């Protein structure tokens, strides 16, 4: 299911100079903010939770997921170069799975690692806050990568739709409309983080079992449907 050649081409596309600069901008900003907050306010558990939850998990992780997930396949479909890839004797499911793995890996590196570093800077992992939000970023990276890879497969405006979901649905509606939080990757990952941290500093509107089921279901269904769309695209070209 994992094709090294497809993986290498996808890594090269995602980590090109321009896209790598974009991917690195938000993690760098998070580190700078964490250093400034620690210098001004000292080590405080609530402040650490606010920064990691309000910026790292709510903004940085989904945006990086959008860039990595849509960038793993969207540009190839837009410029038609995907035809070259589809002409090779590689299963369509293997192409999608490989690109998903690459998108997950890139999202994790550029989101979970900076989140851990920022958490250690902010309060030295007091009350397991740094580890809890790092786990949340890791879990969210999987679901975001699958969702945005699917968007990159079905739409030429995947980046726009991805940013609308990440910044409008999750950040805006998720904070204002309680019911919207049920359909929020952020809330699902926070349920996992709450289990890691315990206490009241990391909270979620969903229970761990429900959140886990939703995370797995969305990841599996999005990956499967992306494979179906890629297969139908191939058939259309062959016809």
Coordinates of N, CA and C in Angstrom, one line a residue:
X1 N 0.8 -1.2 0.0 CA 0.0 0.0 0.0 C 0.8 1.3 0.0
X2 N 2.1 1.2 0.5 CA 2.9 2.4 0.5 C 4.0 2.3 -0.6
X3 N 4.0 3.3 -1.5 CA 4.9 3.3 -2.6 C 6.0 4.4 -2.4
X4 N 7.2 3.9 -2.2 CA 8.3 4.9 -2.0 C 8.5 6.0 -3.0
X5 N 8.3 5.6 -4.3 CA 8.5 6.6 -5.3 C 7.4 7.7 -5.2
X6 N 6.2 7.3 -5.0 CA 5.1 8.3 -4.8 C 5.4 9.1 -3.6
X7 N 5.9 8.5 -2.5 CA 6.2 9.2 -1.3 C 7.3 10.3 -1.5
X8 N 8.3 9.9 -2.3 CA 9.4 10.8 -2.5 C 9.0 12.0 -3.3
X9 N 8.2 11.7 -4.4 CA 7.6 12.8 -5.2 C 6.7 13.8 -4.4
X10 N 6.0 13.2 -3.5 CA 5.0 14.0 -2.6 C 5.8 14.8 -1.6
X11 N 6.8 14.2 -1.0 CA 7.6 15.0 -0.1 C 8.3 16.1 -0.8
X12 N 8.8 15.9 -2.0 CA 9.5 16.9 -2.7 C 8.5 18.1 -3.1
X13 N 7.3 17.7 -3.4 CA 6.3 18.8 -3.7 C 5.9 19.6 -2.5
X14 N 5.8 18.9 -1.3 CA 5.3 19.5 -0.1 C 6.4 20.4 0.5
X15 N 7.7 19.9 0.4 CA 8.8 20.6 1.1 C 9.6 21.4 0.1
X16 N 9.0 21.8 -1.0 CA 9.7 22.8 -1.8 C 10.0 24.1 -1.1
X17 N 10.8 24.9 -1.6 CA 11.3 26.1 -0.9 C 10.1 27.0 -0.4
X18 N 9.2 27.3 -1.3 CA 8.1 28.2 -1.0 C 7.2 27.6 0.0
X19 N 6.7 26.4 -0.2 CA 5.8 25.7 0.7 C 6.4 25.5 2.0
X20 N 7.7 25.1 2.1 CA 8.4 24.9 3.3 C 8.4 26.2 4.2
X21 N 8.6 27.3 3.5 CA 8.6 28.6 4.2 C 7.2 28.8 4.9
X22 N 6.2 28.5 4.1 CA 4.8 28.7 4.6 C 4.6 27.8 5.8
X23 N 5.0 26.5 5.6 CA 4.8 25.5 6.7 C 5.5 25.9 8.0
X24 N 6.7 26.5 7.8 CA 7.5 26.9 9.0 C 7.1 28.2 9.6
X25 N 6.3 29.0 9.0 CA 6.0 30.3 9.5 C 5.2 30.2 10.8
X26 N 4.2 29.5 10.8 CA 3.3 29.4 12.0 C 4.0 28.7 13.2
X27 N 4.7 27.6 13.0 CA 5.5 27.1 14.1 C 6.5 28.0 14.7
X28 N 7.2 28.8 13.9 CA 8.1 29.8 14.3 C 7.4 30.9 15.1
X29 N 6.3 31.3 14.6 CA 5.5 32.3 15.4 C 5.1 31.8 16.7
X30 N 4.7 30.5 16.8 CA 4.3 29.9 18.1 C 5.4 29.9 19.1
X31 N 6.6 29.6 18.6 CA 7.8 29.6 19.5 C 8.1 31.0 20.0
X32 N 8.0 32.0 19.1 CA 8.3 33.3 19.5 C 7.3 33.8 20.5
X33 N 6.0 33.5 20.2 CA 5.0 33.9 21.2 C 5.2 33.3 22.6
X34 N 5.6 32.0 22.6 CA 5.8 31.3 23.8 C 7.0 31.9 24.6
X35 N 8.0 32.2 23.9 CA 9.2 32.9 24.5 C 8.8 34.2 25.1
X36 N 8.0 35.0 24.4 CA 7.6 36.3 24.9 C 6.7 36.1 26.1
X37 N 5.7 35.2 26.0 CA 4.8 35.0 27.2 C 5.5 34.5 28.4
X38 N 6.5 33.6 28.2 CA 7.2 33.1 29.4 C 8.1 34.2 30.0
X39 N 8.7 35.1 29.1 CA 9.5 36.2 29.7 C 8.6 37.2 30.4
X40 N 7.4 37.4 29.9 CA 6.6 38.5 30.5 C 5.7 38.0 31.7
X41 N 5.2 36.7 31.6 CA 4.3 36.2 32.6 C 4.9 35.1 33.5
X42 N 6.0 34.6 33.1 CA 6.6 33.5 33.8 C 5.9 32.2 33.5
X43 N 6.2 31.2 34.3 CA 5.6 29.8 34.0 C 4.2 29.8 34.7
X44 N 3.2 29.6 33.9 CA 1.8 29.6 34.4 C 1.0 28.5 33.6
X45 N 0.4 27.6 34.3 CA -0.3 26.5 33.7 C -1.5 27.0 32.8
X46 N -2.3 27.9 33.4 CA -3.4 28.3 32.6 C -3.0 29.1 31.4
X47 N -2.0 29.9 31.5 CA -1.5 30.6 30.3 C -1.0 29.7 29.3
X48 N -0.3 28.7 29.7 CA 0.2 27.7 28.7 C -0.9 27.0 28.0
X49 N -2.0 26.6 28.8 CA -3.1 25.9 28.2 C -3.8 26.9 27.2
X50 N -3.9 28.2 27.5 CA -4.6 29.1 26.7 C -3.8 29.3 25.3
X51 N -2.5 29.4 25.4 CA -1.7 29.6 24.2 C -1.7 28.4 23.3
X52 N -1.5 27.2 24.0 CA -1.5 26.0 23.2 C -2.8 25.6 22.6
X53 N -3.9 25.9 23.4 CA -5.2 25.6 22.9 C -5.7 26.6 21.9
X54 N -5.5 27.9 22.2 CA -6.0 29.0 21.4 C -5.3 29.2 20.1
X55 N -4.0 29.0 20.1 CA -3.2 29.3 18.9 C -2.7 28.0 18.2
X56 N -2.0 27.1 19.0 CA -1.4 25.9 18.4 C -2.5 25.0 17.8
X57 N -3.4 24.6 18.7 CA -4.4 23.6 18.3 C -5.5 24.1 17.4
X58 N -5.9 25.4 17.8 CA -7.1 25.9 17.1 C -6.7 26.6 15.7
X59 N -5.5 27.0 15.6 CA -5.1 27.8 14.4 C -4.0 27.1 13.6
X60 N -2.9 26.8 14.3 CA -1.7 26.3 13.6 C -1.9 24.9 13.0
X61 N -2.4 24.0 13.8 CA -2.5 22.6 13.3 C -3.4 22.5 12.1
X62 N -4.7 23.1 12.2 CA -5.5 22.9 11.0 C -5.0 23.6 9.7
X63 N -4.3 24.8 9.9 CA -3.8 25.5 8.7 C -2.7 24.6 8.1
X64 N -1.8 24.1 8.9 CA -0.7 23.2 8.4 C -1.4 22.0 7.8
X65 N -2.4 21.5 8.4 CA -3.1 20.3 7.8 C -3.7 20.7 6.4
X66 N -4.2 21.9 6.2 CA -4.7 22.3 4.9 C -3.6 22.3 3.9
X67 N -2.5 22.9 4.3 CA -1.4 23.0 3.3 C -0.8 21.7 2.9
X68 N -0.6 20.8 3.9 CA -0.1 19.5 3.7 C -1.1 18.6 3.0
X69 N -2.3 18.5 3.5 CA -3.3 17.6 2.9 C -3.7 18.0 1.5
X70 N -4.0 19.2 1.2 CA -4.4 19.6 -0.2 C -3.1 19.6 -1.1
X71 N -2.0 20.0 -0.5 CA -0.8 20.1 -1.3 C -0.2 18.7 -1.7
X72 N -0.7 17.6 -1.1 CA -0.2 16.3 -1.4 C -0.7 15.8 -2.7
X73 N -1.9 16.3 -3.2 CA -2.4 15.8 -4.4 C -3.1 16.9 -5.3
X74 N -3.6 18.0 -4.6 CA -4.3 19.0 -5.3 C -3.6 19.6 -6.5
X75 N -2.3 20.1 -6.4 CA -1.6 20.7 -7.5 C -1.4 19.7 -8.7
X76 N -1.3 18.4 -8.4 CA -1.1 17.5 -9.5 C -2.4 17.3 -10.3
X77 N -3.5 17.4 -9.6 CA -4.8 17.3 -10.3 C -5.0 18.6 -11.1
X78 N -4.7 19.8 -10.5 CA -4.9 21.1 -11.2 C -4.1 21.2 -12.4
X79 N -2.8 20.8 -12.4 CA -2.0 21.0 -13.6 C -2.0 19.8 -14.5
X80 N -2.7 18.8 -14.2 CA -2.8 17.6 -15.1 C -1.7 16.6 -14.9
X81 N -0.7 16.9 -14.1 CA 0.5 16.0 -14.0 C 0.1 14.7 -13.3
X82 N -1.1 14.6 -12.7 CA -1.5 13.4 -12.0 C -1.7 12.3 -13.1
X83 N -2.0 12.7 -14.4 CA -2.1 11.7 -15.4 C -0.9 10.8 -15.6
X84 N 0.3 11.4 -15.4 CA 1.5 10.7 -15.5 C 1.6 9.7 -14.4
X85 N 1.2 10.1 -13.2 CA 1.3 9.2 -12.0 C 0.3 8.0 -12.2
X86 N -0.9 8.3 -12.7 CA -1.9 7.3 -12.8 C -1.6 6.4 -14.0
X87 N -0.7 6.8 -14.9 CA -0.4 5.9 -16.0 C 0.6 4.7 -15.5
X88 N 1.1 4.9 -14.4 CA 2.0 3.9 -13.8 C 1.3 2.7 -13.2
X89 N 1.9 1.5 -13.2 CA 1.2 0.4 -12.6 C 1.1 0.4 -11.1
X90 N 0.5 1.4 -10.6 CA 0.4 1.5 -9.1 C -1.1 1.6 -8.8
X91 N -1.5 0.8 -7.8 CA -2.9 0.8 -7.4 C -3.3 2.2 -6.9
X92 N -4.5 2.7 -7.3 CA -5.0 4.0 -6.9 C -5.1 4.1 -5.4
X93 N -5.5 3.0 -4.7 CA -5.6 3.1 -3.3 C -4.2 3.2 -2.7
X94 N -3.2 2.7 -3.3 CA -1.8 2.8 -2.8 C -1.3 4.3 -3.0
X95 N -1.7 4.9 -4.1 CA -1.4 6.3 -4.3 C -2.0 7.2 -3.2
X96 N -3.3 7.0 -2.9 CA -3.9 7.8 -1.9 C -3.3 7.5 -0.5
X97 N -3.1 6.2 -0.2 CA -2.6 5.9 1.1 C -1.2 6.5 1.3
X98 N -0.4 6.4 0.3 CA 1.0 6.9 0.4 C 1.0 8.4 0.6
X99 N 0.1 9.1 -0.2 CA 0.0 10.6 0.0 C -0.5 10.9 1.3
X100 N -1.5 10.1 1.9 CA -2.0 10.4 3.2 C -0.9 10.2 4.2
X101 N -0.1 9.2 4.2 CA 1.0 9.0 5.1 C 2.0 10.2 5.1
X102 N 2.3 10.7 3.9 CA 3.2 11.8 3.7 C 2.6 13.0 4.3
X103 N 1.3 13.3 4.0 CA 0.6 14.5 4.6 C 0.5 14.4 6.1
X104 N 0.3 13.2 6.6 CA 0.2 13.1 8.1 C 1.6 13.4 8.7
X105 N 2.6 12.8 8.1 CA 4.0 13.0 8.6 C 4.4 14.5 8.6
X106 N 4.1 15.1 7.5 CA 4.5 16.6 7.4 C 3.7 17.4 8.4
X107 N 2.4 17.1 8.5 CA 1.6 17.9 9.5 C 2.0 17.6 10.9
X108 N 2.4 16.4 11.2 CA 2.8 16.1 12.6 C 4.1 16.8 12.9
X109 N 5.1 16.8 12.0 CA 6.4 17.4 12.2 C 6.3 18.9 12.4
X110 N 5.4 19.5 11.6 CA 5.3 21.0 11.6 C 4.3 21.5 12.6
X111 N 3.6 20.6 13.3 CA 2.6 21.0 14.3 C 2.8 20.4 15.7
X112 N 3.0 19.1 15.7 CA 3.2 18.5 17.1 C 4.5 18.8 17.7
X113 N 5.6 18.8 16.9 CA 6.9 19.1 17.5 C 7.0 20.6 18.0
X114 N 6.5 21.6 17.3 CA 6.6 22.9 17.8 C 5.6 23.1 19.0
X115 N 4.5 22.3 19.0 CA 3.6 22.4 20.2 C 4.3 21.9 21.4
X116 N 5.0 20.8 21.3 CA 5.8 20.3 22.5 C 6.8 21.3 22.9
X117 N 7.6 21.8 22.0 CA 8.6 22.8 22.3 C 8.0 24.0 23.0
X118 N 6.9 24.5 22.5 CA 6.2 25.7 23.0 C 5.7 25.4 24.4
X119 N 5.1 24.2 24.6 CA 4.7 23.8 25.9 C 5.8 23.7 27.0
X120 N 6.9 23.2 26.6 CA 8.0 23.1 27.5 C 8.6 24.5 27.8
X121 N 8.5 25.4 26.9 CA 8.9 26.8 27.1 C 8.0 27.5 28.1
X122 N 6.7 27.3 27.9 CA 5.7 28.0 28.6 C 5.6 27.6 30.1
X123 N 5.6 26.3 30.4 CA 5.5 25.9 31.8 C 6.3 24.6 32.1
X124 N 7.2 24.2 31.2 CA 8.0 23.0 31.5 C 7.1 21.7 31.6
X125 N 6.0 21.7 30.9 CA 5.1 20.5 30.9 C 4.5 20.3 32.3
X126 N 4.2 21.4 33.0 CA 3.5 21.3 34.3 C 2.1 20.8 34.0
X127 N 1.6 19.9 34.9 CA 0.3 19.2 34.8 C 0.2 18.5 33.4
X128 N 1.3 18.1 32.8 CA 1.2 17.4 31.5 C 0.6 18.2 30.4
X129 N 0.6 19.5 30.5 CA -0.1 20.3 29.5 C 0.6 20.2 28.1
X130 N 1.9 20.3 28.1 CA 2.7 20.2 26.9 C 2.5 18.9 26.2
X131 N 2.6 17.8 26.9 CA 2.4 16.5 26.4 C 1.0 16.3 25.9
X132 N 0.0 16.8 26.7 CA -1.4 16.6 26.3 C -1.7 17.3 25.0
X133 N -1.3 18.5 24.8 CA -1.5 19.2 23.6 C -0.7 18.7 22.4
X134 N 0.4 18.1 22.7 CA 1.2 17.5 21.7 C 0.5 16.2 21.1
X135 N -0.1 15.4 22.1 CA -0.9 14.3 21.6 C -2.1 14.7 20.8
X136 N -2.7 15.8 21.3 CA -3.9 16.3 20.6 C -3.5 16.8 19.1
X137 N -2.3 17.4 19.0 CA -1.8 17.8 17.7 C -1.5 16.6 16.8
X138 N -1.0 15.5 17.4 CA -0.7 14.3 16.7 C -2.0 13.7 16.1
X139 N -3.0 13.6 17.0 CA -4.2 12.9 16.7 C -5.0 13.8 15.6
X140 N -5.0 15.1 15.8 CA -5.7 16.0 14.9 C -5.0 15.9 13.5
X141 N -3.7 15.8 13.5 CA -2.9 15.8 12.2 C -3.4 14.6 11.3
X142 N -3.8 13.5 11.9 CA -4.2 12.4 11.1 C -5.6 12.7 10.5
X143 N -6.5 13.2 11.3 CA -7.8 13.5 10.7 C -7.8 14.7 9.7
X144 N -7.1 15.7 10.1 CA -7.0 16.9 9.2 C -6.3 16.4 7.8
X145 N -5.3 15.6 7.9 CA -4.6 15.2 6.6 C -5.6 14.4 5.8
X146 N -6.4 13.5 6.4 CA -7.3 12.8 5.6 C -8.4 13.6 5.0
X147 N -9.0 14.5 5.8 CA -10.0 15.4 5.3 C -9.6 16.3 4.2
X148 N -8.4 16.9 4.4 CA -7.9 17.9 3.4 C -7.3 17.2 2.1
X149 N -6.9 16.0 2.3 CA -6.5 15.2 1.1 C -7.7 14.9 0.3
X150 N -8.8 14.6 0.9 CA -10.1 14.3 0.2 C -10.5 15.6 -0.5
X151 N -10.4 16.8 0.2 CA -10.8 18.0 -0.5 C -9.9 18.3 -1.7
X152 N -8.6 18.0 -1.6 CA -7.7 18.2 -2.7 C -8.0 17.3 -3.9
X153 N -8.7 16.2 -3.6 CA -9.1 15.2 -4.7 C -10.4 15.6 -5.4
X154 N -11.3 16.2 -4.6 CA -12.6 16.5 -5.2 C -12.8 17.9 -5.7
X155 N -11.9 18.9 -5.3 CA -12.2 20.3 -5.6 C -10.9 21.0 -6.0
X156 N -11.1 21.9 -7.0 CA -10.0 22.7 -7.4 C -9.8 23.9 -6.4
X157 N -10.7 24.1 -5.5 CA -10.7 25.2 -4.5 C -10.5 24.6 -3.1
X158 N -9.7 23.5 -3.0 CA -9.6 22.8 -1.8 C -9.0 23.7 -0.7
X159 N -8.0 24.5 -1.0 CA -7.4 25.3 0.0 C -8.4 26.3 0.6
X160 N -9.2 26.9 -0.2 CA -10.2 27.8 0.3 C -11.2 27.1 1.2
X161 N -11.8 26.0 0.7 CA -12.7 25.2 1.5 C -12.1 24.8 2.8
X162 N -10.8 24.3 2.8 CA -10.1 23.9 4.0 C -9.9 25.0 5.0
X163 N -9.6 26.2 4.5 CA -9.4 27.3 5.4 C -10.8 27.8 6.0
X164 N -11.8 27.7 5.2 CA -13.2 28.0 5.7 C -13.5 27.1 6.8
X165 N -13.3 25.8 6.6 CA -13.6 24.8 7.7 C -12.7 25.1 8.9
X166 N -11.4 25.3 8.7 CA -10.5 25.4 9.9 C -10.7 26.7 10.6
X167 N -10.9 27.8 9.9 CA -10.9 29.1 10.6 C -12.3 29.6 10.8
X168 N -13.3 29.2 10.0 CA -14.7 29.7 10.2 C -15.5 28.7 11.0
X169 N -15.5 27.5 10.5 CA -16.3 26.5 11.3 C -15.8 26.2 12.6
X170 N -14.5 25.8 12.7 CA -13.9 25.3 14.0 C -13.6 26.5 14.9
X171 N -13.0 27.5 14.4 CA -12.6 28.6 15.3 C -13.7 29.6 15.6
X172 N -14.6 29.9 14.6 CA -15.7 30.8 14.9 C -16.9 30.1 15.4
X173 N -17.5 29.3 14.6 CA -18.8 28.6 15.0 C -18.5 27.7 16.2
X174 N -17.3 27.1 16.2 CA -17.0 26.1 17.3 C -17.0 26.8 18.6
X175 N -16.6 28.1 18.6 CA -16.5 28.8 19.9 C -17.9 29.5 20.2
X176 N -18.8 29.7 19.3 CA -20.0 30.3 19.5 C -21.2 29.4 19.6
X177 N -21.2 28.3 18.8 CA -22.3 27.4 18.7 C -22.0 26.1 19.3
X178 N -22.5 25.7 20.5 CA -22.1 24.5 21.1 C -22.3 23.2 20.3
X179 N -23.4 23.2 19.5 CA -23.7 22.0 18.7 C -22.6 21.8 17.6
X180 N -22.0 22.9 17.1 CA -21.0 22.8 16.1 C -19.7 22.1 16.5
X181 N -19.5 22.1 17.8 CA -18.3 21.5 18.4 C -18.3 19.9 18.2
X182 N -19.5 19.4 18.0 CA -19.6 17.9 17.9 C -18.9 17.5 16.5
X183 N -18.9 18.4 15.6 CA -18.3 18.1 14.3 C -17.0 18.9 14.1
X184 N -16.2 18.9 15.2 CA -15.0 19.6 15.2 C -13.8 18.7 15.5
X185 N -12.9 18.6 14.6 CA -11.7 17.8 14.8 C -10.9 18.3 16.0
X186 N -11.0 19.6 16.2 CA -10.3 20.2 17.4 C -10.9 19.6 18.7
X187 N -12.2 19.5 18.8 CA -12.8 19.0 20.0 C -12.5 17.5 20.2
X188 N -12.5 16.8 19.1 CA -12.2 15.4 19.2 C -10.8 15.2 19.7
X189 N -9.9 15.9 19.2 CA -8.5 15.8 19.7 C -8.3 16.3 21.2
X190 N -9.1 17.3 21.5 CA -9.1 17.8 22.9 C -9.6 16.7 23.9
X191 N -10.5 15.9 23.5 CA -11.0 14.8 24.3 C -9.8 13.8 24.6
X192 N -9.0 13.6 23.7 CA -7.8 12.7 23.9 C -6.8 13.4 24.8
X193 N -6.6 14.7 24.6 CA -5.7 15.5 25.4 C -6.2 15.6 26.9
X194 N -7.5 15.7 27.0 CA -8.1 15.7 28.4 C -7.7 14.4 29.1
X195 N -7.8 13.3 28.5 CA -7.5 12.0 29.1 C -6.0 12.0 29.5
X196 N -5.1 12.6 28.7 CA -3.7 12.6 29.0 C -3.4 13.5 30.2
X197 N -4.0 14.7 30.2 CA -3.7 15.7 31.2 C -4.4 15.5 32.5
X198 N -5.7 15.1 32.3 CA -6.6 15.1 33.5 C -6.8 16.5 34.0
X199 N -7.5 16.7 35.1 CA -7.7 18.0 35.6 C -8.7 18.8 34.7
X200 N -8.7 20.1 34.9 CA -9.7 21.0 34.3 C -9.0 21.9 33.3
X201 N -7.7 21.9 33.1 CA -7.1 22.9 32.2 C -7.3 22.5 30.7
X202 N -7.5 21.2 30.4 CA -7.7 20.8 29.1 C -9.1 20.1 29.1
X203 N -10.1 20.7 28.4 CA -11.4 20.2 28.4 C -11.9 20.0 27.0
X204 N -13.0 19.2 26.9 CA -13.6 19.0 25.6 C -15.1 18.8 25.8
X205 N -15.9 19.1 24.8 CA -17.4 18.9 24.9 C -17.8 17.4 24.6
X206 N -16.8 16.6 24.2 CA -17.1 15.2 23.9 C -16.4 14.3 24.8
X207 N -16.9 13.1 25.0 CA -16.3 12.0 25.7 C -15.2 11.4 24.9
X208 N -14.3 10.7 25.5 CA -13.2 10.1 24.8 C -13.6 9.0 23.8
X209 N -14.6 8.2 24.2 CA -15.0 7.1 23.3 C -15.7 7.7 22.1
X210 N -16.5 8.7 22.2 CA -17.2 9.3 21.1 C -16.2 10.0 20.2
X211 N -15.2 10.7 20.8 CA -14.2 11.4 20.0 C -13.3 10.4 19.2
X212 N -13.0 9.3 19.9 CA -12.1 8.3 19.2 C -12.8 7.7 18.0
X213 N -14.1 7.3 18.2 CA -14.9 6.7 17.1 C -15.0 7.7 15.9
X214 N -15.3 9.0 16.2 CA -15.4 10.0 15.2 C -14.1 10.2 14.4
X215 N -13.0 10.3 15.2 CA -11.7 10.4 14.6 C -11.3 9.3 13.6
X216 N -11.6 8.1 14.1 CA -11.3 6.9 13.2 C -12.2 6.9 12.0
X217 N -13.5 7.1 12.2 CA -14.5 7.1 11.2 C -14.2 8.1 10.1
X218 N -13.9 9.3 10.5 CA -13.7 10.4 9.5 C -12.4 10.1 8.7
X219 N -11.4 9.6 9.4 CA -10.1 9.3 8.7 C -10.3 8.2 7.7
X220 N -10.9 7.1 8.1 CA -11.1 6.0 7.2 C -12.0 6.3 6.1
X221 N -13.2 7.0 6.3 CA -14.1 7.3 5.3 C -13.5 8.3 4.3
X222 N -12.8 9.3 4.8 CA -12.2 10.3 3.9 C -11.2 9.7 3.0
X223 N -10.4 8.8 3.6 CA -9.3 8.1 2.8 C -10.0 7.2 1.7
X224 N -11.0 6.5 2.1 CA -11.7 5.6 1.2 C -12.3 6.4 0.0
X225 N -13.0 7.5 0.4 CA -13.7 8.2 -0.7 C -12.7 8.9 -1.6
X226 N -11.6 9.4 -1.0 CA -10.5 10.0 -1.9 C -10.0 8.9 -2.9
X227 N -9.9 7.7 -2.5 CA -9.5 6.7 -3.4 C -10.5 6.4 -4.5
X228 N -11.8 6.4 -4.1 CA -12.8 6.3 -5.1 C -12.9 7.4 -6.1
X229 N -12.7 8.6 -5.6 CA -12.7 9.7 -6.6 C -11.5 9.7 -7.5
X230 N -10.3 9.2 -7.0 CA -9.2 9.1 -7.8 C -9.4 8.0 -8.9
X231 N -10.0 6.9 -8.5 CA -10.3 5.8 -9.4 C -11.3 6.3 -10.5
X232 N -12.3 7.1 -10.1 CA -13.2 7.5 -11.1 C -12.6 8.5 -12.1
X233 N -11.6 9.3 -11.5 CA -10.9 10.3 -12.4 C -10.1 9.5 -13.4
X234 N -9.5 8.4 -13.0 CA -8.7 7.6 -13.9 C -9.6 7.0 -15.0
X235 N -10.7 6.5 -14.6 CA -11.7 5.9 -15.6 C -12.2 6.9 -16.6
X236 N -12.4 8.1 -16.1 CA -12.9 9.1 -17.0 C -11.8 9.5 -18.0
X237 N -10.5 9.5 -17.6 CA -9.5 9.7 -18.5 C -9.3 8.6 -19.6
X238 N -9.5 7.4 -19.1 CA -9.3 6.3 -20.0 C -10.4 6.2 -21.0
X239 N -11.6 6.6 -20.6 CA -12.7 6.6 -21.6 C -12.5 7.7 -22.6

